[in-house]
Amino acid sequence: MTFYHPTDHFSTKGKVLIVPVVSVANVAQLAADLLITSLSLHRVGIFDPRSLVPVVGAREDDLPGITTPLELFGRDDVNIAVIQQRSPALKSSKQEFVDSLLEFIRTSGASAVLVIGGVDMSNRTDPQMLTPTCQIIPPGTPDLSSGPLAALTTLPIPVYTSPVSQFLHVDAERTIIPFIPGGGLSRRILSSLSDTWQIPTACLLQYVMEGDNRADAQLMAAVVSKVLQVDVPNWKQPSSWGHGLFGTPHDQTLYG
C-alpha cells in the first residue's frame, strides 16, 4: 500500500522537511502547529496511518474533511514543509513506521530534514541547565555548512549528550546516538539513517516537562525559524488551542 497520498498539487523538491516526533509534553507537535498556522501552510497530503494509534478529528477552522494521524503541510512559496504527527506509533510497528517515513523522505527531493522533539527535563546535568535547546547531528549526514541547516554550525546550540547510559538493552540495539529520555522515536529515526543517506539531517531537542507547554512550543518554533532562517512576522496560535487544548475552563462559581 502506498505510504503517501497527496491531497493537493504540491512538490517537496527543494523544501526543508520538519519532522516533529511524538515525545514528552508533545512540544514538537505544538511547535509544528505554530509553524503551520503562522506560515499559513495548508494540508497537501496524508500518510498511511496503519502503524499509528488510530485517531480522527475535526480539521482546523472547520475545514471540510477529517484530521488523520499523519499529514503533510506546505505552501509553494514557503521553503519548508511540515509533517504533523498526532498519535504515536504502535509498539509492534515502530520500525515499520520509521522505515516507511525515511523512505518517503529519501525519495521526496527534500533539501534537508530537521527532526524536532522533547527530552525529559528531569534528566539534565548541571551544564545542561544553562540552555533549554540542544542538537544532534547524526553521523554520516552530509556536511551542513553550506545548506539549509548551516545555521546549526554557528548558533550557540550545544550538542546533546545523555546523562543516562545509552546501552540499556541488548547489543543489537546499541547505537552511537545518545539515549533520549522521553524522546519517543527520535533516537530510532536518527539511528536508522543508512550509510548512503544523502539528505542533510539534524535534530533539535528541547528540555520540557508535562504541563501547559504553549510557551515551550513558542520557543521551539522560534528556534526552528532561526535555524532555517524563515521569517515569521507574526506568530499565531491555532484557533483550536482556544477551545480544548487543555480542556474546558473551570466554572469559577464552584470556588465561591
mmCIF file of C-alpha atoms in Angstrom:
data_model
loop_
_atom_site.group_PDB
_atom_site.id
_atom_site.type_symbol
_atom_site.label_atom_id
_atom_site.label_comp_id
_atom_site.label_asym_id
_atom_site.label_seq_id
_atom_site.Cartn_x
_atom_site.Cartn_y
_atom_site.Cartn_z
ATOM 1 C CA MET A 1 0.000 0.000 0.000
ATOM 2 C CA THR A 2 1.266 3.483 -0.855
ATOM 3 C CA PHE A 3 2.553 5.329 2.227
ATOM 4 C CA TYR A 4 1.863 8.875 0.996
ATOM 5 C CA HIS A 5 -1.320 10.140 -0.632
ATOM 6 C CA PRO A 6 -1.273 13.718 -1.979
ATOM 7 C CA THR A 7 -4.467 15.719 -1.491
ATOM 8 C CA ASP A 8 -3.274 18.791 -3.375
ATOM 9 C CA HIS A 9 -0.739 19.594 -6.066
ATOM 10 C CA PHE A 10 2.500 20.176 -4.148
ATOM 11 C CA SER A 11 6.152 19.270 -4.564
ATOM 12 C CA THR A 12 8.543 18.665 -1.686
ATOM 13 C CA LYS A 13 11.532 19.030 -4.005
ATOM 14 C CA GLY A 14 13.958 21.549 -2.542
ATOM 15 C CA LYS A 15 11.930 22.005 0.648
ATOM 16 C CA VAL A 16 13.204 21.508 4.179
ATOM 17 C CA LEU A 17 11.099 18.815 5.858
ATOM 18 C CA ILE A 18 10.309 19.378 9.523
ATOM 19 C CA VAL A 19 9.533 16.123 11.339
ATOM 20 C CA PRO A 20 8.056 16.529 14.851
ATOM 21 C CA VAL A 21 8.411 13.373 16.938
ATOM 22 C CA VAL A 22 5.725 12.425 19.450
ATOM 23 C CA SER A 23 7.674 12.849 22.679
ATOM 24 C CA VAL A 24 7.469 14.297 26.179
ATOM 25 C CA ALA A 25 4.931 17.147 26.548
ATOM 26 C CA ASN A 26 4.104 16.959 22.809
ATOM 27 C CA VAL A 27 6.229 20.088 22.470
ATOM 28 C CA ALA A 28 7.230 19.171 18.906
ATOM 29 C CA GLN A 29 3.603 18.813 17.774
ATOM 30 C CA LEU A 30 2.685 22.133 19.387
ATOM 31 C CA ALA A 31 5.657 23.841 17.728
ATOM 32 C CA ALA A 32 4.615 22.335 14.395
ATOM 33 C CA ASP A 33 1.093 23.701 14.940
ATOM 34 C CA LEU A 34 2.538 27.177 15.442
ATOM 35 C CA LEU A 35 4.640 26.941 12.286
ATOM 36 C CA ILE A 36 1.706 25.640 10.235
ATOM 37 C CA THR A 37 -0.638 28.382 11.443
ATOM 38 C CA SER A 38 1.831 31.273 11.401
ATOM 39 C CA LEU A 39 3.100 30.468 7.894
ATOM 40 C CA SER A 40 -0.429 29.722 6.604
ATOM 41 C CA LEU A 41 0.562 26.236 5.463
ATOM 42 C CA HIS A 42 -2.246 24.022 4.245
ATOM 43 C CA ARG A 43 -2.669 20.275 4.138
ATOM 44 C CA VAL A 44 -1.233 18.872 0.925
ATOM 45 C CA GLY A 45 -1.166 15.157 1.703
ATOM 46 C CA ILE A 46 -1.914 12.389 4.179
ATOM 47 C CA PHE A 47 0.059 9.285 5.096
ATOM 48 C CA ASP A 48 -0.972 5.680 5.608
ATOM 49 C CA PRO A 49 -1.799 5.527 9.361
ATOM 50 C CA ARG A 50 -1.692 1.753 9.793
ATOM 51 C CA SER A 51 1.422 1.898 12.019
ATOM 52 C CA LEU A 52 -0.007 4.605 14.292
ATOM 53 C CA VAL A 53 -2.573 4.671 17.070
ATOM 54 C CA PRO A 54 -5.912 5.330 15.300
ATOM 55 C CA VAL A 55 -7.241 8.850 15.740
ATOM 56 C CA VAL A 56 -9.546 11.144 13.769
ATOM 57 C CA GLY A 57 -10.969 14.565 14.492
ATOM 58 C CA ALA A 58 -12.301 17.767 13.033
ATOM 59 C CA ARG A 59 -9.950 19.880 10.955
ATOM 60 C CA GLU A 60 -8.723 23.303 11.985
ATOM 61 C CA ASP A 61 -11.102 26.244 11.346
ATOM 62 C CA ASP A 62 -13.963 23.926 10.366
ATOM 63 C CA LEU A 63 -12.360 22.953 7.070
ATOM 64 C CA PRO A 64 -14.121 20.052 5.310
ATOM 65 C CA GLY A 65 -12.933 16.511 5.920
ATOM 66 C CA ILE A 66 -11.207 14.974 8.927
ATOM 67 C CA THR A 67 -7.833 15.154 10.579
ATOM 68 C CA THR A 68 -5.772 11.946 10.380
ATOM 69 C CA PRO A 69 -2.788 10.756 12.439
ATOM 70 C CA LEU A 70 -0.085 11.827 9.954
ATOM 71 C CA GLU A 71 -0.352 14.691 7.477
ATOM 72 C CA LEU A 72 1.883 16.882 5.326
ATOM 73 C CA PHE A 73 1.518 20.661 5.313
ATOM 74 C CA GLY A 74 3.152 23.083 2.910
ATOM 75 C CA ARG A 75 2.871 26.019 0.551
ATOM 76 C CA ASP A 76 4.543 26.515 -2.795
ATOM 77 C CA ASP A 77 6.091 29.874 -1.856
ATOM 78 C CA VAL A 78 7.460 28.744 1.534
ATOM 79 C CA ASN A 79 10.665 26.713 1.613
ATOM 80 C CA ILE A 80 9.616 24.380 4.428
ATOM 81 C CA ALA A 81 7.086 21.567 4.690
ATOM 82 C CA VAL A 82 5.851 20.125 7.979
ATOM 83 C CA ILE A 83 4.938 16.502 8.646
ATOM 84 C CA GLN A 84 2.477 16.694 11.524
ATOM 85 C CA GLN A 85 2.076 13.513 13.583
ATOM 86 C CA ARG A 86 -0.819 13.428 16.023
ATOM 87 C CA SER A 87 -0.569 9.958 17.527
ATOM 88 C CA PRO A 88 2.340 7.669 18.444
ATOM 89 C CA ALA A 89 3.428 4.574 16.576
ATOM 90 C CA LEU A 90 2.047 1.245 17.723
ATOM 91 C CA LYS A 91 4.540 -0.684 19.830
ATOM 92 C CA SER A 92 4.657 -3.544 17.331
ATOM 93 C CA SER A 93 5.074 -1.248 14.326
ATOM 94 C CA LYS A 94 7.707 1.272 15.389
ATOM 95 C CA GLN A 95 10.451 0.182 12.998
ATOM 96 C CA GLU A 96 7.989 -0.340 10.156
ATOM 97 C CA PHE A 97 6.792 3.230 10.624
ATOM 98 C CA VAL A 98 10.324 4.631 10.793
ATOM 99 C CA ASP A 99 11.342 2.717 7.662
ATOM 100 C CA SER A 100 8.315 4.000 5.724
ATOM 101 C CA LEU A 101 8.881 7.568 6.912
ATOM 102 C CA LEU A 102 12.561 7.542 5.959
ATOM 103 C CA GLU A 103 11.791 6.036 2.559
ATOM 104 C CA PHE A 104 9.304 8.835 1.899
ATOM 105 C CA ILE A 105 11.892 11.431 2.927
ATOM 106 C CA ARG A 106 14.613 9.767 0.849
ATOM 107 C CA THR A 107 12.509 9.959 -2.313
ATOM 108 C CA SER A 108 10.916 13.348 -1.584
ATOM 109 C CA GLY A 109 13.624 15.512 -3.118
ATOM 110 C CA ALA A 110 13.873 17.467 0.141
ATOM 111 C CA SER A 111 16.915 19.694 0.555
ATOM 112 C CA ALA A 112 17.243 18.920 4.282
ATOM 113 C CA VAL A 113 15.448 17.305 7.222
ATOM 114 C CA LEU A 114 15.025 18.782 10.691
ATOM 115 C CA VAL A 115 13.724 16.369 13.323
ATOM 116 C CA ILE A 116 12.334 18.083 16.440
ATOM 117 C CA GLY A 117 11.361 16.553 19.754
ATOM 118 C CA GLY A 118 11.287 16.850 23.514
ATOM 119 C CA VAL A 119 13.562 15.386 26.164
ATOM 120 C CA ASP A 120 12.728 14.883 29.841
ATOM 121 C CA MET A 121 13.823 17.965 31.784
ATOM 122 C CA SER A 122 14.467 15.920 34.932
ATOM 123 C CA ASN A 123 17.328 14.106 33.198
ATOM 124 C CA ARG A 124 19.597 17.135 32.774
ATOM 125 C CA THR A 125 23.097 17.583 34.081
ATOM 126 C CA ASP A 126 24.132 20.887 35.651
ATOM 127 C CA PRO A 127 25.702 22.302 32.446
ATOM 128 C CA GLN A 128 22.559 21.366 30.502
ATOM 129 C CA MET A 129 20.511 23.653 32.739
ATOM 130 C CA LEU A 130 22.045 26.668 31.003
ATOM 131 C CA THR A 131 20.032 26.240 27.813
ATOM 132 C CA PRO A 132 16.676 24.606 27.004
ATOM 133 C CA THR A 133 17.614 23.586 23.458
ATOM 134 C CA CYS A 134 20.281 21.242 22.109
ATOM 135 C CA GLN A 135 21.090 19.498 18.858
ATOM 136 C CA ILE A 136 22.172 16.152 17.453
ATOM 137 C CA ILE A 137 23.937 15.803 14.116
ATOM 138 C CA PRO A 138 23.746 12.112 13.142
ATOM 139 C CA PRO A 139 26.994 10.610 11.854
ATOM 140 C CA GLY A 140 27.205 10.190 8.115
ATOM 141 C CA THR A 141 24.861 13.058 7.307
ATOM 142 C CA PRO A 142 26.157 15.311 4.504
ATOM 143 C CA ASP A 143 28.009 18.452 5.529
ATOM 144 C CA LEU A 144 25.652 21.113 6.918
ATOM 145 C CA SER A 145 27.877 24.150 6.464
ATOM 146 C CA SER A 146 26.592 25.181 3.045
ATOM 147 C CA GLY A 147 22.946 24.030 3.065
ATOM 148 C CA PRO A 148 19.627 24.976 4.696
ATOM 149 C CA LEU A 149 20.853 23.776 8.106
ATOM 150 C CA ALA A 150 24.079 25.807 8.019
ATOM 151 C CA ALA A 151 22.971 27.998 10.940
ATOM 152 C CA LEU A 152 23.301 24.984 13.254
ATOM 153 C CA THR A 153 27.076 25.206 12.797
ATOM 154 C CA THR A 154 27.186 28.815 14.059
ATOM 155 C CA LEU A 155 24.289 29.268 16.508
ATOM 156 C CA PRO A 156 25.109 28.675 20.213
ATOM 157 C CA ILE A 157 23.062 25.468 20.430
ATOM 158 C CA PRO A 158 25.016 22.818 22.361
ATOM 159 C CA VAL A 159 25.336 19.222 21.229
ATOM 160 C CA TYR A 160 23.094 16.885 23.195
ATOM 161 C CA THR A 161 24.722 14.320 25.467
ATOM 162 C CA SER A 162 22.752 11.906 27.601
ATOM 163 C CA PRO A 163 23.248 11.642 31.368
ATOM 164 C CA VAL A 164 21.707 8.165 31.119
ATOM 165 C CA SER A 165 23.637 5.139 29.866
ATOM 166 C CA GLN A 166 22.868 4.723 26.194
ATOM 167 C CA PHE A 167 23.246 0.951 26.320
ATOM 168 C CA LEU A 168 20.190 -0.038 28.301
ATOM 169 C CA HIS A 169 19.238 -3.011 26.161
ATOM 170 C CA VAL A 170 20.793 -5.801 24.164
ATOM 171 C CA ASP A 171 23.842 -5.293 21.964
ATOM 172 C CA ALA A 172 21.672 -5.286 18.831
ATOM 173 C CA GLU A 173 20.113 -2.007 19.984
ATOM 174 C CA ARG A 174 23.400 -0.216 20.582
ATOM 175 C CA THR A 175 23.865 2.974 18.649
ATOM 176 C CA ILE A 176 26.120 5.989 18.852
ATOM 177 C CA ILE A 177 23.073 8.258 19.019
ATOM 178 C CA PRO A 178 22.688 9.144 22.738
ATOM 179 C CA PHE A 179 19.768 7.848 24.748
ATOM 180 C CA ILE A 180 16.975 10.471 24.799
ATOM 181 C CA PRO A 181 14.697 10.106 27.867
ATOM 182 C CA GLY A 182 11.147 10.927 26.825
ATOM 183 C CA GLY A 183 12.286 11.387 23.238
ATOM 184 C CA GLY A 184 9.887 8.958 21.599
ATOM 185 C CA LEU A 185 11.228 7.681 18.280
ATOM 186 C CA SER A 186 13.823 10.459 17.876
ATOM 187 C CA ARG A 187 16.739 8.145 18.581
ATOM 188 C CA ARG A 188 15.345 5.339 16.450
ATOM 189 C CA ILE A 189 14.844 7.674 13.477
ATOM 190 C CA LEU A 190 18.377 9.061 13.682
ATOM 191 C CA SER A 191 19.876 5.611 14.228
ATOM 192 C CA SER A 192 18.025 4.197 11.205
ATOM 193 C CA LEU A 193 19.640 6.516 8.672
ATOM 194 C CA SER A 194 21.562 4.377 6.189
ATOM 195 C CA ASP A 195 25.239 4.727 5.364
ATOM 196 C CA THR A 196 24.221 6.072 1.954
ATOM 197 C CA TRP A 197 21.879 8.752 3.309
ATOM 198 C CA GLN A 198 22.226 11.791 1.051
ATOM 199 C CA ILE A 199 19.989 14.417 2.724
ATOM 200 C CA PRO A 200 21.455 16.819 5.325
ATOM 201 C CA THR A 201 19.740 15.891 8.581
ATOM 202 C CA ALA A 202 19.768 17.255 12.117
ATOM 203 C CA CYS A 203 17.696 17.031 15.276
ATOM 204 C CA LEU A 204 16.651 19.769 17.698
ATOM 205 C CA LEU A 205 15.665 18.717 21.211
ATOM 206 C CA GLN A 206 14.110 20.810 23.957
ATOM 207 C CA TYR A 207 14.066 20.062 27.681
ATOM 208 C CA VAL A 208 10.448 20.083 28.864
ATOM 209 C CA MET A 209 8.072 18.712 31.472
ATOM 210 C CA GLU A 210 4.401 17.851 31.088
ATOM 211 C CA GLY A 211 2.022 20.750 31.684
ATOM 212 C CA ASP A 212 0.906 23.832 29.810
ATOM 213 C CA ASN A 213 3.634 23.747 27.172
ATOM 214 C CA ARG A 214 2.490 26.558 24.916
ATOM 215 C CA ALA A 215 5.438 28.750 25.914
ATOM 216 C CA ASP A 216 7.833 25.836 25.338
ATOM 217 C CA ALA A 217 6.316 25.316 21.897
ATOM 218 C CA GLN A 218 6.715 29.010 21.090
ATOM 219 C CA LEU A 219 10.400 28.799 21.999
ATOM 220 C CA MET A 220 10.954 25.665 19.935
ATOM 221 C CA ALA A 221 9.158 27.137 16.923
ATOM 222 C CA ALA A 222 11.246 30.308 17.238
ATOM 223 C CA VAL A 223 14.464 28.268 17.325
ATOM 224 C CA VAL A 224 13.359 26.297 14.247
ATOM 225 C CA SER A 225 12.629 29.515 12.354
ATOM 226 C CA LYS A 226 16.014 30.903 13.395
ATOM 227 C CA VAL A 227 17.859 27.767 12.290
ATOM 228 C CA LEU A 228 16.059 27.679 8.943
ATOM 229 C CA GLN A 229 16.151 31.475 8.536
ATOM 230 C CA VAL A 230 12.417 31.587 7.955
ATOM 231 C CA ASP A 231 10.877 34.985 8.643
ATOM 232 C CA VAL A 232 7.729 34.727 10.764
ATOM 233 C CA PRO A 233 6.433 38.300 11.150
ATOM 234 C CA ASN A 234 3.535 37.340 13.407
ATOM 235 C CA TRP A 235 3.268 34.168 15.438
ATOM 236 C CA LYS A 236 -0.285 32.821 15.536
ATOM 237 C CA GLN A 237 -1.800 30.085 17.653
ATOM 238 C CA PRO A 238 -4.265 27.657 16.030
ATOM 239 C CA SER A 239 -7.859 28.523 16.819
ATOM 240 C CA SER A 240 -8.314 25.037 18.281
ATOM 241 C CA TRP A 241 -5.908 25.930 21.089
ATOM 242 C CA GLY A 242 -8.560 28.278 22.433
ATOM 243 C CA HIS A 243 -11.162 25.582 22.995
ATOM 244 C CA GLY A 244 -9.835 22.242 24.039
ATOM 245 C CA LEU A 245 -6.033 22.135 24.133
ATOM 246 C CA PHE A 246 -6.093 21.677 27.904
ATOM 247 C CA GLY A 247 -9.798 21.027 28.396
ATOM 248 C CA THR A 248 -12.621 23.469 29.070
ATOM 249 C CA PRO A 249 -12.184 26.238 31.680
ATOM 250 C CA HIS A 250 -13.367 25.539 35.215
ATOM 251 C CA ASP A 251 -16.651 27.048 36.295
ATOM 252 C CA GLN A 252 -15.404 29.720 38.697
ATOM 253 C CA THR A 253 -18.677 29.681 40.656
ATOM 254 C CA LEU A 254 -17.528 26.340 42.069
ATOM 255 C CA TYR A 255 -14.989 28.251 44.140
ATOM 256 C CA GLY A 256 -17.379 30.846 45.529
#
